[in-house]
Coordinates of C-alpha atoms in Angstrom, one line a residue:
M1 CA -25.2 13.2 6.8
P2 CA -23.6 9.8 5.8
I3 CA -20.3 9.1 4.1
A4 CA -20.6 10.5 0.6
T5 CA -22.0 8.3 -2.0
P6 CA -20.1 8.0 -5.3
E7 CA -22.6 10.5 -6.8
V8 CA -22.2 13.0 -4.0
Y9 CA -18.4 12.7 -4.1
N10 CA -18.4 13.5 -7.9
E11 CA -20.7 16.4 -7.1
M12 CA -18.4 17.7 -4.4
L13 CA -15.4 17.6 -6.8
D14 CA -17.4 19.3 -9.6
R15 CA -18.6 22.0 -7.3
A16 CA -15.0 22.7 -6.1
K17 CA -13.7 23.0 -9.6
A18 CA -16.5 25.2 -10.8
G19 CA -16.4 27.3 -7.7
K20 CA -12.7 27.7 -7.5
F21 CA -12.2 26.1 -4.1
A22 CA -10.6 22.9 -2.8
Y23 CA -11.3 20.4 -0.1
P24 CA -8.8 19.7 2.7
A25 CA -7.9 16.0 2.8
I26 CA -7.1 15.3 6.4
N27 CA -4.9 12.3 7.3
V28 CA -6.2 10.4 10.3
T29 CA -4.7 7.6 12.4
S30 CA -7.3 6.9 15.1
S31 CA -11.0 7.3 15.9
Q32 CA -10.0 10.4 17.9
T33 CA -8.3 12.2 15.0
L34 CA -11.2 11.1 12.7
N35 CA -13.6 12.8 15.1
A36 CA -11.4 15.9 15.2
A37 CA -11.5 16.1 11.4
L38 CA -15.2 15.6 11.2
R39 CA -15.8 18.2 13.9
G40 CA -13.6 20.7 12.0
F41 CA -15.5 20.2 8.8
A42 CA -18.9 20.5 10.6
E43 CA -17.9 23.7 12.4
A44 CA -16.7 25.2 9.2
E45 CA -19.8 24.0 7.3
S46 CA -17.6 22.4 4.7
D47 CA -17.7 19.0 3.1
G48 CA -14.4 17.3 3.1
I49 CA -12.1 14.3 2.7
V50 CA -10.6 12.0 5.3
Q51 CA -7.7 9.8 4.3
I52 CA -5.6 7.0 5.6
S53 CA -2.0 6.4 4.5
T54 CA -0.3 3.0 4.5
G55 CA 1.5 3.9 7.7
G56 CA -1.7 5.2 9.3
A57 CA -3.5 2.0 8.3
E58 CA -0.7 -0.1 9.8
F59 CA -1.0 1.9 13.1
L60 CA -4.8 1.5 13.1
G61 CA -4.4 -2.2 12.6
G62 CA -2.7 -2.4 16.0
Q63 CA 1.0 -3.0 16.8
Y64 CA 0.4 -6.7 17.4
S65 CA -0.4 -7.5 13.8
K66 CA 0.2 -4.2 12.0
D67 CA -2.3 -5.2 9.3
M68 CA -3.0 -2.3 7.0
V69 CA -6.2 -3.6 5.5
T70 CA -7.6 -4.4 8.9
G71 CA -6.8 -1.0 10.1
A72 CA -8.2 0.8 7.1
V73 CA -11.4 -1.2 7.0
A74 CA -12.0 -0.8 10.8
L75 CA -11.7 3.0 10.7
A76 CA -13.8 3.2 7.5
E77 CA -16.6 1.1 9.0
Y78 CA -16.4 3.3 12.1
A79 CA -16.5 6.4 10.0
H80 CA -19.6 5.2 8.1
I81 CA -21.4 5.1 11.5
I82 CA -20.0 8.1 13.2
A83 CA -20.3 10.5 10.2
E84 CA -24.1 10.2 10.4
K85 CA -23.9 12.6 13.4
Y86 CA -22.1 15.4 11.5
P87 CA -24.0 17.7 9.1
V88 CA -21.5 17.5 6.2
N89 CA -20.5 15.1 3.4
I90 CA -17.3 13.2 4.0
A91 CA -15.4 11.2 1.4
L92 CA -13.0 8.4 2.5
H93 CA -9.7 8.1 0.7
T94 CA -6.5 6.1 1.0
D95 CA -3.3 8.1 0.7
H96 CA 0.1 7.3 -0.9
C97 CA 0.4 3.7 -1.8
P98 CA 3.7 2.7 -3.6
K99 CA 4.1 -0.3 -5.8
D100 CA 5.4 -2.7 -3.1
K101 CA 2.3 -2.1 -1.0
L102 CA -0.4 -2.3 -3.6
D103 CA -1.0 -6.0 -3.0
G104 CA -1.1 -5.5 0.8
Y105 CA -3.3 -2.4 0.7
V106 CA -5.1 -0.9 -2.3
R107 CA -5.9 -4.1 -4.2
P108 CA -7.4 -5.9 -1.2
L109 CA -9.5 -2.8 -0.3
L110 CA -10.6 -2.6 -3.9
A111 CA -11.7 -6.2 -3.7
I112 CA -13.8 -5.4 -0.6
S113 CA -15.5 -2.5 -2.4
E114 CA -16.1 -4.6 -5.5
E115 CA -18.0 -7.2 -3.4
R116 CA -20.0 -4.4 -1.8
V117 CA -21.0 -3.0 -5.2
K118 CA -21.9 -6.4 -6.5
A119 CA -24.3 -6.7 -3.5
G120 CA -25.9 -3.4 -4.4
R121 CA -24.1 -1.3 -1.8
N122 CA -21.7 1.6 -2.1
P123 CA -17.9 1.1 -2.0
L124 CA -16.2 1.3 1.3
F125 CA -13.8 4.0 0.2
Q126 CA -14.7 6.7 -2.3
S127 CA -11.2 7.0 -3.7
H128 CA -7.8 5.4 -3.6
M129 CA -4.3 6.8 -4.4
W130 CA -1.7 5.0 -6.5
D131 CA 1.7 6.6 -5.9
G132 CA 3.9 5.5 -8.8
S133 CA 6.2 8.4 -8.6
A134 CA 9.2 6.2 -7.8
E135 CA 8.6 4.2 -11.1
T136 CA 9.2 5.2 -14.7
L137 CA 6.3 7.1 -16.1
A138 CA 5.6 4.2 -18.5
D139 CA 5.4 1.6 -15.6
N140 CA 3.5 4.1 -13.5
L141 CA 0.8 4.7 -16.1
A142 CA 0.5 0.9 -17.0
I143 CA -0.4 0.2 -13.3
A144 CA -2.7 3.2 -13.3
Q145 CA -4.6 1.8 -16.3
E146 CA -5.1 -1.5 -14.5
L147 CA -6.3 0.2 -11.3
L148 CA -8.5 2.8 -13.1
E149 CA -10.4 0.0 -14.8
R150 CA -11.1 -1.6 -11.4
T151 CA -11.9 1.7 -9.7
R152 CA -14.3 2.7 -12.4
A153 CA -16.2 -0.6 -12.2
A154 CA -16.5 -0.1 -8.4
N155 CA -17.7 3.5 -8.6
I156 CA -14.4 4.7 -7.0
I157 CA -12.2 7.6 -8.1
L158 CA -8.5 6.9 -8.6
E159 CA -5.8 9.4 -7.6
V160 CA -2.4 9.1 -9.4
E161 CA 0.9 10.8 -8.7
I162 CA 2.9 10.9 -11.9
T163 CA 6.0 12.7 -10.8
P164 CA 7.7 13.0 -7.4
T165 CA 6.8 15.0 -4.4
G166 CA 10.0 15.8 -2.4
G167 CA 10.8 14.9 1.1
E168 CA 9.6 11.7 2.9
E169 CA 6.2 10.2 3.8
D170 CA 5.6 6.7 5.1
G171 CA 8.9 5.5 3.8
V172 CA 8.5 7.0 0.2
S173 CA 11.2 9.6 -0.3
H174 CA 12.5 11.8 -3.1
E175 CA 15.3 14.3 -3.3
I176 CA 14.4 18.0 -3.5
N177 CA 15.6 18.9 -7.0
D178 CA 14.4 19.8 -10.5
S179 CA 12.5 16.5 -11.0
L180 CA 9.8 17.9 -8.7
Y181 CA 8.1 19.7 -11.6
T182 CA 5.7 17.9 -14.0
T183 CA 6.2 18.7 -17.6
V184 CA 3.5 19.2 -20.3
E185 CA 4.8 16.1 -22.0
D186 CA 4.2 14.1 -18.7
A187 CA 0.6 15.4 -18.6
I188 CA 0.0 14.5 -22.3
R189 CA 1.3 11.0 -21.8
T190 CA -1.0 10.7 -18.7
A191 CA -4.0 11.8 -20.8
E192 CA -3.1 9.4 -23.6
A193 CA -2.9 6.5 -21.1
L194 CA -5.8 7.2 -18.8
G195 CA -8.1 9.3 -20.9
L196 CA -9.8 12.5 -19.7
G197 CA -12.8 10.9 -17.9
E198 CA -14.1 8.5 -20.5
K199 CA -12.1 5.6 -19.0
G200 CA -12.9 6.5 -15.4
R201 CA -12.5 9.6 -13.3
Y202 CA -9.1 10.3 -11.7
L203 CA -7.4 13.0 -9.7
L204 CA -3.9 14.0 -10.7
A205 CA -1.2 14.8 -8.2
A206 CA 1.1 16.8 -10.5
S207 CA 4.4 18.2 -9.1
F208 CA 5.1 21.9 -9.0
G209 CA 7.9 21.9 -6.4
N210 CA 5.8 20.2 -3.6
V211 CA 7.7 18.8 -0.6
H212 CA 6.3 16.7 2.3
G213 CA 7.2 17.7 5.8
V214 CA 7.8 20.8 7.9
Y215 CA 9.1 23.9 6.2
K216 CA 8.9 27.6 6.9
P217 CA 7.2 29.7 4.2
G218 CA 9.7 30.5 1.5
N219 CA 11.9 27.5 2.0
V220 CA 10.2 25.5 -0.7
V221 CA 10.1 26.8 -4.3
L222 CA 6.5 26.2 -5.5
R223 CA 5.3 27.0 -9.0
P224 CA 1.5 26.6 -8.8
E225 CA 1.3 28.5 -12.1
L226 CA 2.7 25.4 -13.7
L227 CA -0.7 23.7 -13.3
K228 CA -2.2 26.2 -15.7
E229 CA 0.5 25.3 -18.3
L230 CA -0.3 21.6 -17.9
N231 CA -4.0 22.1 -18.4
E232 CA -3.5 24.4 -21.3
G233 CA -1.0 22.0 -23.0
V234 CA -3.4 19.0 -22.7
A235 CA -6.4 21.1 -23.7
A236 CA -4.6 22.2 -26.9
K237 CA -4.0 18.6 -27.9
F238 CA -7.2 17.0 -26.9
G239 CA -9.7 19.9 -27.2
K240 CA -11.1 19.6 -23.6
A241 CA -10.8 22.8 -21.5
S242 CA -9.4 22.5 -18.0
P243 CA -9.1 18.7 -18.3
F244 CA -7.5 17.8 -15.0
D245 CA -8.7 17.7 -11.3
F246 CA -5.4 18.5 -9.5
V247 CA -4.3 17.5 -6.0
F248 CA -1.9 19.6 -3.9
H249 CA 0.6 17.5 -2.0
G250 CA 3.2 18.7 0.4
G251 CA 1.5 22.0 1.2
S252 CA 2.9 22.6 4.7
G253 CA 4.5 26.1 4.9
S254 CA 2.8 27.2 1.7
S255 CA 1.8 30.9 1.5
E256 CA -1.8 31.9 1.1
Q257 CA -1.1 33.3 -2.3
E258 CA 0.5 30.0 -3.5
I259 CA -2.5 28.1 -2.3
L260 CA -5.0 30.4 -4.0
T261 CA -3.0 30.3 -7.2
A262 CA -3.1 26.5 -7.1
I263 CA -6.9 26.6 -6.6
E264 CA -7.4 29.0 -9.5
N265 CA -5.4 26.6 -11.7
G266 CA -7.5 23.5 -11.0
V267 CA -6.6 22.1 -7.5
V268 CA -9.7 20.5 -5.9
K269 CA -8.0 18.6 -3.1
M270 CA -5.2 19.6 -0.8
N271 CA -3.6 17.0 1.5
I272 CA -3.0 18.2 5.1
D273 CA -1.1 16.0 7.6
T274 CA 1.9 17.7 9.1
D275 CA 0.0 20.7 10.4
T276 CA -2.8 18.7 11.9
Q277 CA -0.4 16.3 13.5
Y278 CA 1.2 19.2 15.3
A279 CA -2.2 20.8 16.2
F280 CA -3.2 17.5 17.8
T281 CA 0.0 16.9 19.7
R282 CA 0.8 20.5 20.9
P283 CA -2.0 20.7 23.6
V284 CA -1.1 17.2 24.8
A285 CA 2.5 18.2 25.3
G286 CA 1.4 21.4 27.1
H287 CA -0.9 19.4 29.4
M288 CA 1.8 17.0 30.3
F289 CA 4.3 19.7 31.1
Q290 CA 1.8 21.8 33.1
N291 CA 0.6 18.7 35.0
Y292 CA 3.7 16.6 35.3
D293 CA 3.2 15.9 39.0
G294 CA -0.4 14.7 38.2
V295 CA 0.4 12.5 35.2
L296 CA 3.5 11.0 36.8
K297 CA 3.7 9.2 40.1
V298 CA 6.4 11.6 41.5
D299 CA 8.3 10.6 44.6
G300 CA 6.1 7.6 45.3
E301 CA 2.8 9.5 45.1
V302 CA -0.2 8.2 43.1
G303 CA -0.6 11.1 40.7
N304 CA -3.9 12.7 39.7
K305 CA -6.2 10.4 37.8
K306 CA -8.1 13.3 36.3
A307 CA -4.8 14.6 34.9
Y308 CA -3.7 11.4 33.2
D309 CA -7.2 10.2 32.1
P310 CA -6.8 10.1 28.3
R311 CA -10.2 11.8 28.0
T312 CA -8.8 14.9 29.7
W313 CA -5.9 15.6 27.3
G314 CA -7.7 13.9 24.4
K315 CA -10.5 16.5 24.4
L316 CA -7.8 19.3 24.2
A317 CA -6.2 17.5 21.3
E318 CA -9.5 17.0 19.4
A319 CA -10.4 20.7 19.8
S320 CA -7.0 21.9 18.6
M321 CA -7.0 19.7 15.6
A322 CA -10.5 20.6 14.7
A323 CA -9.6 24.3 14.8
R324 CA -6.7 23.6 12.4
V325 CA -9.2 21.9 10.0
V326 CA -11.4 24.9 10.2
Q327 CA -8.5 27.1 9.2
A328 CA -7.7 24.8 6.3
T329 CA -11.2 25.1 5.0
Q330 CA -11.0 28.9 5.2
N331 CA -7.6 28.9 3.4
L332 CA -9.0 26.6 0.6
R333 CA -12.4 28.5 0.4
S334 CA -14.5 25.4 1.2
A335 CA -15.8 26.8 4.4
G336 CA -19.6 27.5 4.1
N337 CA -19.7 25.6 0.8
K338 CA -21.2 22.3 1.9
I339 CA -23.9 20.7 -0.3
K340 CA -27.2 21.7 1.2

């Protein structure tokens, strides 16, 4: 199947919300990690989301120019071709973009999609994220309004983060403290500024103790039940039941019950990066340790070409990451739920 059209992406999100499951959103940084993600979704018979962060896009742009837009466009165009060979629907998304990178990342990508739509084509990406969590909520929502108007016109969904996620990702960092919990008042102000669908569809990354990075279960205090409070508080004021489509950020180390509670309370997308990075790298490290005398020219020898051929260890990395994606679809209940 091809990359999801705007109509299919909306159907995916609607099905997830109605069916109480969520899609893994897998960060990719290369054609190889993209194929691993696609393979995992296909093996799990799950539709899914592939996303590129600003740092990932810079890496994809090559270390000579480090151009984020070039990197993101190149991988998106590749994905549009390669995804045809996988029997699942995949949406393309750009991950965390703070204010100082909007003009070098999201806005140029939006312009590309706007031109595609004017020409009668589908947008290049199906959704973009604006991370205004480092700004005041008033400034955050003002920029979100501008972006939402553009994404709506281009048949793209916007993702907004209204309060901080702890830890650090691609240079955006927040302390781990009580500010990591969105309030009902925050949610109401968001609904007042962005509407509840009539101004354009958006996904809401609300904070319930989320932290980016590597943590053992129990080391991060998550309160996924808070999402129910946010939905109910906004529903009471605006009269729309279950108004938000939530995104779960910083889920590494979360317990199965915390994940299921988040899904029951409206999460339709869960970002997964740290765990798949490790899954990709672990077999590569194992191969290098086990075949050090083949991958290195030890004592003047020539090594073993089959051992250091990137295809040899690359296949191991792809298989391992794909297996972790399958696990994610099972945890989030999207496995076996692809659109027929």
